[in-house]
Tab-separated table of C-alpha atoms and ligand atoms in Angstrom:
chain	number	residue	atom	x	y	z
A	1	UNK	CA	17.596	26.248	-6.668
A	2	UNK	CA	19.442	23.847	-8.901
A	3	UNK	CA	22.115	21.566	-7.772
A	4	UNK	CA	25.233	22.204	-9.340
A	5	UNK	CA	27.660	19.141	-8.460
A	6	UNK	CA	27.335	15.351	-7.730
A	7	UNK	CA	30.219	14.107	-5.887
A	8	UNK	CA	31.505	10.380	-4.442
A	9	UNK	CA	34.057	10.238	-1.971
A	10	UNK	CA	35.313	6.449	-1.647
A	11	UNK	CA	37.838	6.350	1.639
A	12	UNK	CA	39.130	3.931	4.156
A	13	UNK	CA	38.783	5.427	7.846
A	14	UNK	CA	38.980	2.595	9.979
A	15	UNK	CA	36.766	0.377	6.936
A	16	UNK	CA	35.575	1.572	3.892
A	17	UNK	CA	32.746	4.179	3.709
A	18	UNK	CA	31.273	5.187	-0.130
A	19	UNK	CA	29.874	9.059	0.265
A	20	UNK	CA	27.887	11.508	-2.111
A	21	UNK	CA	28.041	15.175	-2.002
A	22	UNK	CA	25.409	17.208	-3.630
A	23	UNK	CA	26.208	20.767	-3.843
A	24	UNK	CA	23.335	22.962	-4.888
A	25	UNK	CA	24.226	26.424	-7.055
A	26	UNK	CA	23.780	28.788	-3.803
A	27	UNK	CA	26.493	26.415	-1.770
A	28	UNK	CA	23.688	24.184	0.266
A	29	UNK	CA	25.649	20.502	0.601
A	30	UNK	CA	23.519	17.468	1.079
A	31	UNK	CA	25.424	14.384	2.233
A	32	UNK	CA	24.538	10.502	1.333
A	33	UNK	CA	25.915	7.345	2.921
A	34	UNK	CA	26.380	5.109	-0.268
A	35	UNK	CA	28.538	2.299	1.392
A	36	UNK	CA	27.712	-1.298	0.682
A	37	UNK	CA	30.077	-3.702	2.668
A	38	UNK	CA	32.272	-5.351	0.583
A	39	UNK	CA	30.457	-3.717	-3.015
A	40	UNK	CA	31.754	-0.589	-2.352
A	41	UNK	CA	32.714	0.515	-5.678
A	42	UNK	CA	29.695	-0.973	-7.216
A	43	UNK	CA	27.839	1.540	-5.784
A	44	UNK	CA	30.599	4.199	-6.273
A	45	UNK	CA	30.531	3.113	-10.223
A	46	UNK	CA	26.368	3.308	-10.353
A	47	UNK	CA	26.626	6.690	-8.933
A	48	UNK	CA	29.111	8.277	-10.702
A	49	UNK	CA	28.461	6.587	-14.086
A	50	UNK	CA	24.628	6.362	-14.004
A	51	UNK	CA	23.596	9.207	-11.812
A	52	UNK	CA	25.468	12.436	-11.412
A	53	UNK	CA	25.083	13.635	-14.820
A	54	UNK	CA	21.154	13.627	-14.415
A	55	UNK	CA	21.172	14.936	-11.463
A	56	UNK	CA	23.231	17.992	-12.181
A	57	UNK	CA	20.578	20.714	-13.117
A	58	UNK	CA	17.957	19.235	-11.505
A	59	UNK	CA	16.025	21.391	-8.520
A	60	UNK	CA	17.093	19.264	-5.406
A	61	UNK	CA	13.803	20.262	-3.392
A	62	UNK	CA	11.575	18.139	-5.938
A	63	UNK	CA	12.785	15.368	-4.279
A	64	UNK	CA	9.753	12.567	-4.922
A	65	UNK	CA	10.004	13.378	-8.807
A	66	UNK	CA	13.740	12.639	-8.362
A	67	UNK	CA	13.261	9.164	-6.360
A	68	UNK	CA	10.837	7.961	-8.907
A	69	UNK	CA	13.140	9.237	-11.933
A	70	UNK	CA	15.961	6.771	-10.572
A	71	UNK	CA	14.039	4.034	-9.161
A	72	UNK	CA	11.552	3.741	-12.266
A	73	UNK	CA	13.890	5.607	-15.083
A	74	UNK	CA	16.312	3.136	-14.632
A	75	UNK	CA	14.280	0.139	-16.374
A	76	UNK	CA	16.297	-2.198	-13.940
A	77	UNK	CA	15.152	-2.184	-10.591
A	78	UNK	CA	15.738	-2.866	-7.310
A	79	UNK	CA	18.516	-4.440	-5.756
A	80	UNK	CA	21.332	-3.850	-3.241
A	81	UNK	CA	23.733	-1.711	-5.173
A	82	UNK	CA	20.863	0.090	-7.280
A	83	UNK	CA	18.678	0.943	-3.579
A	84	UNK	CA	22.076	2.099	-2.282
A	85	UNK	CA	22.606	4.494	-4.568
A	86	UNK	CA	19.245	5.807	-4.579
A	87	UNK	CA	18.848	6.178	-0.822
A	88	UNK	CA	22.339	8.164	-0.751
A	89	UNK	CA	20.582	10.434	-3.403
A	90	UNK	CA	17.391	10.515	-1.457
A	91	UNK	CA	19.152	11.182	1.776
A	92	UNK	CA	21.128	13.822	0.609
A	93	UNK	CA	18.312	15.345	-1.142
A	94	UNK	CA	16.451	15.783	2.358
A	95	UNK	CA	19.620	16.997	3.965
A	96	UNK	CA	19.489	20.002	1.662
A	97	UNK	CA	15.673	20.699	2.138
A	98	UNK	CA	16.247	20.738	6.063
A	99	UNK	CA	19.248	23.193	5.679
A	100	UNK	CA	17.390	25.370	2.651
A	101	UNK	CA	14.559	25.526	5.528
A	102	UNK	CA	17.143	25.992	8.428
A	103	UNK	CA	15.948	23.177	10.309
A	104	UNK	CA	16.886	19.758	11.899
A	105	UNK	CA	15.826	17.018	9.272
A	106	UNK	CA	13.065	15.438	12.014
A	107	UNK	CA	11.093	18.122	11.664
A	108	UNK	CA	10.341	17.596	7.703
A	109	UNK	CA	9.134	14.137	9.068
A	110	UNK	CA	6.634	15.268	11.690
A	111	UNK	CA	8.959	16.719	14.674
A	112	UNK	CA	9.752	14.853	17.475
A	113	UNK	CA	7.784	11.549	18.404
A	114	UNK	CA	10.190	11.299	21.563
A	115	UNK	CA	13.077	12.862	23.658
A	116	UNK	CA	15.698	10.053	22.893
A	117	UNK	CA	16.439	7.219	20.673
A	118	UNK	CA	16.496	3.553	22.827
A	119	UNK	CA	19.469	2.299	21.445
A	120	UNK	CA	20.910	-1.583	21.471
A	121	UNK	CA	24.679	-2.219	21.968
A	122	UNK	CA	26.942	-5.811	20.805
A	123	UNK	CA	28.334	-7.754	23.711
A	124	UNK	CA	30.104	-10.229	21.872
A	125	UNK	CA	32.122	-13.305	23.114
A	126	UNK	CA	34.606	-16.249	22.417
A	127	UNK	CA	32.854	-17.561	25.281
A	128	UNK	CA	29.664	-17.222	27.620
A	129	UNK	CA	31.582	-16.054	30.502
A	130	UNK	CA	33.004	-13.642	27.742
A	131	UNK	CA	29.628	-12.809	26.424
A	132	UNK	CA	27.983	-12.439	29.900
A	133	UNK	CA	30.802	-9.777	31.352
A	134	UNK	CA	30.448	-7.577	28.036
A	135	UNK	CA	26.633	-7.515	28.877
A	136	UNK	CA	27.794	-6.361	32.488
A	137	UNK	CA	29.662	-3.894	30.826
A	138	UNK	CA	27.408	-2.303	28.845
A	139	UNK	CA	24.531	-2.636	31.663
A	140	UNK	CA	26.819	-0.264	33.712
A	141	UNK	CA	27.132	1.847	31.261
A	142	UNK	CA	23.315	2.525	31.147
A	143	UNK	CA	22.549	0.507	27.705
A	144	UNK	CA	18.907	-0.533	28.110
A	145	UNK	CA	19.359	-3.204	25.167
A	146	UNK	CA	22.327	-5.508	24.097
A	147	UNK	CA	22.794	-8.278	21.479
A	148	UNK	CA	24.282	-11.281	22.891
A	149	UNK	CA	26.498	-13.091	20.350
A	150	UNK	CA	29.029	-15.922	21.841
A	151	UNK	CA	31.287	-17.936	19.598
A	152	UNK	CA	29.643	-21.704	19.412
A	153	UNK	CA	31.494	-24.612	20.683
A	154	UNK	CA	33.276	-26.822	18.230
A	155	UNK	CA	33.052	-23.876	15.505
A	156	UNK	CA	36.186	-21.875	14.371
A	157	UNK	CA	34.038	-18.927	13.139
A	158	UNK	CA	30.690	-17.424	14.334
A	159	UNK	CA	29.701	-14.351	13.382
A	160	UNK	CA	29.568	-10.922	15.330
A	161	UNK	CA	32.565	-12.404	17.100
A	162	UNK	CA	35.446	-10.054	17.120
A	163	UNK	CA	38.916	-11.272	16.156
A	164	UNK	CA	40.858	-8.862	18.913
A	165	UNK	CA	40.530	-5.246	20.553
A	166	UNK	CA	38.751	-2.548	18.107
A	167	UNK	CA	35.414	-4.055	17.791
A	168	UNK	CA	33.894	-6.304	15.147
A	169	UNK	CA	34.400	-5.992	11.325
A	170	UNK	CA	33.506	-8.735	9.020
A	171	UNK	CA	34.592	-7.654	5.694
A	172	UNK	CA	38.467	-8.516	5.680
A	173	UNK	CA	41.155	-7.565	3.234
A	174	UNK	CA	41.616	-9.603	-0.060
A	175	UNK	CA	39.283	-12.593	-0.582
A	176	UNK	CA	36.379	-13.800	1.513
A	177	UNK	CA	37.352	-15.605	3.796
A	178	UNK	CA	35.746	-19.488	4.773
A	179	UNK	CA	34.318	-19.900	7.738
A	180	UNK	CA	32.423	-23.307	9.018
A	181	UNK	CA	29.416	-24.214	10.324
A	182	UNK	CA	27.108	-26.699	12.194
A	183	UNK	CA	23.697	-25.513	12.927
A	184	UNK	CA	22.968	-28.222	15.121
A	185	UNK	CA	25.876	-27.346	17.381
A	186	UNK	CA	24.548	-23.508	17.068
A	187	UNK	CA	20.865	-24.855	18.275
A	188	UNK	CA	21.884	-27.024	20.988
A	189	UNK	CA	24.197	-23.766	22.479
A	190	UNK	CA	22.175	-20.429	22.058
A	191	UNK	CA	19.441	-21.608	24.696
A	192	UNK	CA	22.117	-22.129	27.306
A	193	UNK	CA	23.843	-18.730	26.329
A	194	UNK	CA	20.725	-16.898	26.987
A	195	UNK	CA	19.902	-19.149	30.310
A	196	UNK	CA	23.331	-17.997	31.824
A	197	UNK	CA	22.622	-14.200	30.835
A	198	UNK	CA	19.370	-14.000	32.437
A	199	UNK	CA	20.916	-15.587	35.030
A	200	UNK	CA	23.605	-13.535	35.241
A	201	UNK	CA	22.142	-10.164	34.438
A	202	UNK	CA	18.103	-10.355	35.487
A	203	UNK	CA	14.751	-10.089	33.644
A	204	UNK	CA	14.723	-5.907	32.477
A	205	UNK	CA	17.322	-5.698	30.180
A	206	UNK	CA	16.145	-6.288	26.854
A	207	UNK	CA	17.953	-9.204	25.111
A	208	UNK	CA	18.702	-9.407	21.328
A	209	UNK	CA	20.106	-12.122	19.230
A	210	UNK	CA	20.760	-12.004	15.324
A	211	UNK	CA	21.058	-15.668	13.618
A	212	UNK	CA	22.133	-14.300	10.710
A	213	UNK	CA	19.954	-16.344	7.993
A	214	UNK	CA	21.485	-19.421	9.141
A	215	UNK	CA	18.445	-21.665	9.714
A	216	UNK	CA	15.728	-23.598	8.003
A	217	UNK	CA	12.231	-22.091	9.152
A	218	UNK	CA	11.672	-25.245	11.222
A	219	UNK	CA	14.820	-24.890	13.013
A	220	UNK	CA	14.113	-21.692	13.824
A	221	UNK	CA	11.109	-22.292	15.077
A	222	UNK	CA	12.596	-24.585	17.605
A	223	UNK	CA	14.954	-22.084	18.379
A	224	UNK	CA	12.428	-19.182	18.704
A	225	UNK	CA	10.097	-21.703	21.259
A	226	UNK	CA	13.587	-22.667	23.356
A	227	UNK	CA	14.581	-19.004	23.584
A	228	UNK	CA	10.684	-18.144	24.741
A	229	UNK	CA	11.921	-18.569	28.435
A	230	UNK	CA	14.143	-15.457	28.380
A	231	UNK	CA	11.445	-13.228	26.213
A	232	UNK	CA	14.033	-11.785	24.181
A	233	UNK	CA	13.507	-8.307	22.533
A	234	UNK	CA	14.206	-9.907	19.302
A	235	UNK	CA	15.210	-12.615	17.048
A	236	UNK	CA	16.988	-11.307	13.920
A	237	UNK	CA	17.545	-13.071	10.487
A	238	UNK	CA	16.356	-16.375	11.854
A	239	UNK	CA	16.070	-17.246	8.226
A	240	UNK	CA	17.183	-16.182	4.453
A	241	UNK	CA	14.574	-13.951	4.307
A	242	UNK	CA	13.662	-14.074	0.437
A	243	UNK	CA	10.886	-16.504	1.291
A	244	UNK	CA	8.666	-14.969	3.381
A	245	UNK	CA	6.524	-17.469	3.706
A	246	UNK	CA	8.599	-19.545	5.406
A	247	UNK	CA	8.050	-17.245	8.423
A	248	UNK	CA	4.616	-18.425	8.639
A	249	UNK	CA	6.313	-21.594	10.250
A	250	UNK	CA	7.936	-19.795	13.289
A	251	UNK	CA	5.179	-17.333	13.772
A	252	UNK	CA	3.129	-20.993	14.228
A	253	UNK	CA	5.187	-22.587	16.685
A	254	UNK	CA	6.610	-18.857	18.986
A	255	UNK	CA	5.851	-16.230	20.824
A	256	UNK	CA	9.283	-14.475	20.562
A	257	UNK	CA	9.380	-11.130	18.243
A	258	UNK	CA	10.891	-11.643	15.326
A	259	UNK	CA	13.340	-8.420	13.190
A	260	UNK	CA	14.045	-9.337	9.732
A	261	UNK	CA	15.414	-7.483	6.861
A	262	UNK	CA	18.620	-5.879	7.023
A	263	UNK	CA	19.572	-7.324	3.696
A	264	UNK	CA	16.189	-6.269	2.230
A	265	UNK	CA	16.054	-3.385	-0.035
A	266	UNK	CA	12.794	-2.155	-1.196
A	267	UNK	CA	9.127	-2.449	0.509
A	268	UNK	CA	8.455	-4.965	-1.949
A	269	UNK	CA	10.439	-7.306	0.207
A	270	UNK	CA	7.805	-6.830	3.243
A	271	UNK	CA	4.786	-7.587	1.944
A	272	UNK	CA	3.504	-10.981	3.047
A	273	UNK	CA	5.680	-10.511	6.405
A	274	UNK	CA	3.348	-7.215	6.909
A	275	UNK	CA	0.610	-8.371	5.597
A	276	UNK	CA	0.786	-11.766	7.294
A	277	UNK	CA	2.045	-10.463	10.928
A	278	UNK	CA	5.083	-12.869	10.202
A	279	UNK	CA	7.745	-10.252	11.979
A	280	UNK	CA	7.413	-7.699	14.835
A	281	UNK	CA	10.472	-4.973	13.785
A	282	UNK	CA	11.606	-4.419	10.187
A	283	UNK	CA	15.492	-3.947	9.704
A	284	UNK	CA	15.607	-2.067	6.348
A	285	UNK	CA	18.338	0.875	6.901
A	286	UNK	CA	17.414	4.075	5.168
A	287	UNK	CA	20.777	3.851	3.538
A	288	UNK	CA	19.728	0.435	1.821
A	289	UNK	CA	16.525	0.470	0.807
A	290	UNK	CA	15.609	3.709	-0.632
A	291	UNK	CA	15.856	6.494	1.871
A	292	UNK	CA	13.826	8.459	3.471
A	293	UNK	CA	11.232	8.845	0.957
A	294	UNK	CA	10.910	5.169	0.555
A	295	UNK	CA	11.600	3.941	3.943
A	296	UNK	CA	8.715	6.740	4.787
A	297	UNK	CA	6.149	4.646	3.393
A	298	UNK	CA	7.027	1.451	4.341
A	299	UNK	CA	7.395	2.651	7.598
A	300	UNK	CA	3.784	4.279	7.218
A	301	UNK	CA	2.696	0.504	5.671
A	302	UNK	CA	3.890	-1.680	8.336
A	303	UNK	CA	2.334	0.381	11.182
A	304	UNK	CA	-0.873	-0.417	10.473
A	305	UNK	CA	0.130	-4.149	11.232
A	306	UNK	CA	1.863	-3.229	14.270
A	307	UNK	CA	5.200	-3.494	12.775
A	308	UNK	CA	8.083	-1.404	14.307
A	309	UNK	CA	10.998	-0.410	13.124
A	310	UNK	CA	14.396	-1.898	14.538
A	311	UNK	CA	16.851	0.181	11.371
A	312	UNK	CA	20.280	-2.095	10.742
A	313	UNK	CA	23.417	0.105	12.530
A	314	UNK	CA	26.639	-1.737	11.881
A	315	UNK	CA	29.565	0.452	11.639
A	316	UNK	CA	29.605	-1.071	7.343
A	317	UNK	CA	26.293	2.191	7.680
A	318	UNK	CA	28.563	5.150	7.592
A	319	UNK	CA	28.286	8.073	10.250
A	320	UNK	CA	25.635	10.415	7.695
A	321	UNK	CA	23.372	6.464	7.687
A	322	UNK	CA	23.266	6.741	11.179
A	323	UNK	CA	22.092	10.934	11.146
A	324	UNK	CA	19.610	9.770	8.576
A	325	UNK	CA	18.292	6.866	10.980
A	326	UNK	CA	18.353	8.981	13.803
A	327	UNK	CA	16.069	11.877	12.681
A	328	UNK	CA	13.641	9.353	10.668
A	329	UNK	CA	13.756	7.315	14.267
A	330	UNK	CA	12.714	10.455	16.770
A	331	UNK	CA	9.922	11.113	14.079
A	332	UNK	CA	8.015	8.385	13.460
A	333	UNK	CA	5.356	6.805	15.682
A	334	UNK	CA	5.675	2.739	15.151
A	335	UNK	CA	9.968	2.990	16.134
A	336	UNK	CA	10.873	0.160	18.231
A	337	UNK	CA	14.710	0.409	18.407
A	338	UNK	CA	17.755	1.828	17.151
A	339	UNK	CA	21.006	-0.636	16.382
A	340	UNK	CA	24.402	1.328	17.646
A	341	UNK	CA	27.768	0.418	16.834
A	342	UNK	CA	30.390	3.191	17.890
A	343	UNK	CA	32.262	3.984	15.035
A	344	UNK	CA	36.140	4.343	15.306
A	345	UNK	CA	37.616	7.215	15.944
A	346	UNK	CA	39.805	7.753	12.512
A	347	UNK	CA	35.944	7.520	11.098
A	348	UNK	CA	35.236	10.601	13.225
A	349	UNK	CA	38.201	12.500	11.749
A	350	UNK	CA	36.534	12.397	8.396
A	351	UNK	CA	32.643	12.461	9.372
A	352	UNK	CA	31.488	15.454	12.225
A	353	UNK	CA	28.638	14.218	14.315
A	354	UNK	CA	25.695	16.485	16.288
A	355	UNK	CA	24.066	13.239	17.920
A	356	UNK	CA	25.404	11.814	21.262
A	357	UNK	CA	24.847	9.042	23.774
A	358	UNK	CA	23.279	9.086	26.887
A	359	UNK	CA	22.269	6.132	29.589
A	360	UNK	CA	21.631	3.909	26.590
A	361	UNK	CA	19.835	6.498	23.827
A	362	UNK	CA	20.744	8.483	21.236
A	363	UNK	CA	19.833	11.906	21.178
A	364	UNK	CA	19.739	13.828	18.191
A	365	UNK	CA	21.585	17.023	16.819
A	366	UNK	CA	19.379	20.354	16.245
A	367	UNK	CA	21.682	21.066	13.876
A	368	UNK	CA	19.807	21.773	10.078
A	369	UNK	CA	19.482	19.038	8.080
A	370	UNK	CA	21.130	15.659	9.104
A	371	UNK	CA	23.395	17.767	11.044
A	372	UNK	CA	27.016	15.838	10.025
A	373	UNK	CA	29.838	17.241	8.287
A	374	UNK	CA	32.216	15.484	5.901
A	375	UNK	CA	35.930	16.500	5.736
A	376	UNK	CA	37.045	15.669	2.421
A	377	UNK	CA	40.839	16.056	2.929
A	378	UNK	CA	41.027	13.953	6.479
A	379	UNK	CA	39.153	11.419	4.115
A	380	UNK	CA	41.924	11.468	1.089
A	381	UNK	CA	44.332	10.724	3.830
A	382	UNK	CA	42.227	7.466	4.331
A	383	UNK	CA	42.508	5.556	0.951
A	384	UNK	CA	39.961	2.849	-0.459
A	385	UNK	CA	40.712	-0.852	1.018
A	386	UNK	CA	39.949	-3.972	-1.302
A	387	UNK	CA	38.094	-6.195	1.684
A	388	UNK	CA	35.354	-8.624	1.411
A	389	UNK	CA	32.353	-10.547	3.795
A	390	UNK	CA	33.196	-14.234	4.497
A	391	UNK	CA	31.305	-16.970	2.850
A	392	UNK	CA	30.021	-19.693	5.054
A	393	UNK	CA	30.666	-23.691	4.650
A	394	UNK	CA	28.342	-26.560	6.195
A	395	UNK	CA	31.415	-29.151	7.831
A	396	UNK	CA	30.925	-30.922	4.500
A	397	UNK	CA	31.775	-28.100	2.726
A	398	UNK	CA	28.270	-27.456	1.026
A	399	UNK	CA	28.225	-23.276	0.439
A	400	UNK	CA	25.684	-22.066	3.131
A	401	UNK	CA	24.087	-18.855	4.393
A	402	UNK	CA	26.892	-16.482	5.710
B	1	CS2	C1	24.725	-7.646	11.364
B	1	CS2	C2	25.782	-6.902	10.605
B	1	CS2	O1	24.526	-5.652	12.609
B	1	CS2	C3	23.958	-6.701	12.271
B	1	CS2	O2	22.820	-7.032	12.611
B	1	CS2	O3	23.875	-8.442	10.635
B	1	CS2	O4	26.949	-6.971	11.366
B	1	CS2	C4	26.103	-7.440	9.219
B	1	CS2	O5	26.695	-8.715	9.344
B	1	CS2	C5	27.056	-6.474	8.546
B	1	CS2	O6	26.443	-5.207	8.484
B	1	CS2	C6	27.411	-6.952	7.148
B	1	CS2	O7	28.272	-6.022	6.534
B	2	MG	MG1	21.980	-8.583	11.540
């Protein structure tokens, strides 16, 4: 088996998705999510000018040869746009495997772990009325887990709020656009959010909350021991995550589980957090930070320190990111939780999905491979978008953590 064509698809359905096609020389298709919110045709560029022609030829099945042959061929290593293009190669590679072997991808990982996948949902609001009657919502609707974002008092921005109807999107047309922000205003709210939900909404449900790298670690260790009264699921991105140390100071003064690492993109980026106990859930998407193969060993790594996974699963991850996280999520032993975003539907038009929900999981196609399907004319109808992530400004101005 050799493959025969390396393809990226760049379209716009509903936001911007980056996708690679492998095509092996008997007709087996592997698909790859290569998006990268707001770097789209970074990625796009490092695939098609840096990748396809050595991959072409190559036998698709030899698929840890081919991970190390990008990741340590390339000299330069790691990094957002660099991972991303490796894990679309990676994923894609496995999606051909499963299919050459006529099977759903899960089993290549070990076969099922569980019946479902526990799934969390957004309930987002301009207020905490707003925020507590999306929870209500989603309770009803059998979600199990929901992230509780509410815009902050005195603040024109916060983030996860959305702007109108048609759920939340961050990257916007054109330039980034500024947004403000007060962190004390931020840590004098979000303990009164989450009083009022509990209130509201009881003690099962699990609660999540993602602070999206916006505080120092002793500020979030306040915030992590104010929030201990409502034992949250999680805390996510309390802080910039590059020094990891700094989560020592959180882990000192808390009790409440900690998920970092969305924006992380290889292992490398765990190791004192595992090593240390410093977080309970690592957010690393397959589609980020190396695929399968990668994310397979990390995964394997952080177990042994009780580490679960919680995989990043914004609608920016494409349809085929999700698959991937799906199958790698029913497999594995240490998976804690699943993030779900509904796509839109003109994203369904161009991406076929075997995985459904049900009372607050995701249960996964038996479809081979990843089991999604990529239409390639519904997606020319859906051209690339220019859009970028907002930056963030203290009141003062100074540049801060978006
Ligand atoms: C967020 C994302 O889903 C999350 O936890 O952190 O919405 C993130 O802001 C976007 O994926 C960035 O493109
Ligand atoms: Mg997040």
């Amino acid at each position: 088996m050799k493959l025969a064509k390396a393809e990226v698809f760049v379209c716009c359905p509903g936001r911007n998705f980056v996708t690679l096609k492998l095509t092996t020389d008997d007709g087996i298709v592997g698909l790859g999510d290569a998006t990268l919110n707001g770097r789209e045709l970074a990625v796009a560029s490092y695939l098609n000018d840096h990748c396809s022609s050595a991959l072409v030829g190559r036998d698709p099945r030899n698929i840890e040869d081919i991970w190390h042959y990008f990741y340590r061929g390339a000299y330069w290593r790691r990094g957002p746009v660099t991972m991303a293009a490796i894990s679309a190669i990676d994923v894609a590679l496995w999606d051909i495997k499963a299919k050459s072997l006529n099977t759903p991808l899960y089993n290549l990982l070990g076969g099922k772990s569980r019946r479902e996948v526990l799934v969390y949902a957004h309930a987002n609001g301009k207020s905490v009325d707003e925020a507590s009657a999306a929870a209500g919502e989603l309770i009803a609707q059998g979600f199990r887990a929901v992230r509780i974002q509410s815009s902050v008092p005195g603040l024109s921005h916060t983030y996860g709020i959305a702007k109108g109807p048609g759920g939340y999107e961050p990257a916007q047309p054109g330039i980034a656009e500024e947004h403000a922000w007060d962190s004390a205003k931020y840590l004098r709210h979000v303990p009164a959010l989450f009083e009022r939900i509990r209130a509201d909404h009881g003690s099962e449900i699990h609660l999540l909350h993602d602070v999206h790298h916006r505080l120092t670690p002793i500020e979030a260790a306040r915030l992590a021991k104010d929030l201990e009264p409502y034992r949250l699921f999680w805390l996510e991105d309390p802080v910039a995550g590059e020094l990891q140390e700094g989560l020592r100071l959180i882990r000192r003064h808390s009790t409440t589980p900690i998920a970092i690492g969305e924006v992380f993109n290889t292992a490398y980026d765990f190791s004192t957090l595992l090593t240390e106990q410093l977080i309970d859930y690592l957010r690393m998407p397959i589609c980020h930070g190396g695929g399968i193969t990668h994310l397979s060993k990390l995964a394997a790594w952080a177990s042994f320190y009780h580490v679960q996974t919680g995989f990043h699963g914004a609608t920016d991850l494409s349809p085929i990111a999700l698959a991937a996280a799906l199958h790698f999520d029913l497999a594995i032993n240490n998976f804690g939780i699943q993030e779900y975003m509904p796509h839109s539907a003109s994203t369904f038009d161009v991406f076929g999905v075997g995985y459904s929900l049900a009372q607050g999981a995701l249960v996964v196609s038996d479809a081979p491979g990843l089991g999604v399907t990529f239409d390639e004319v519904a997606a020319a109808r859906f051209p690339y978008a220019p859009a970028s992530l907002p930056v963030n400004r203290k009141l003062d101005g100074t540049l801060y953590h978006w």
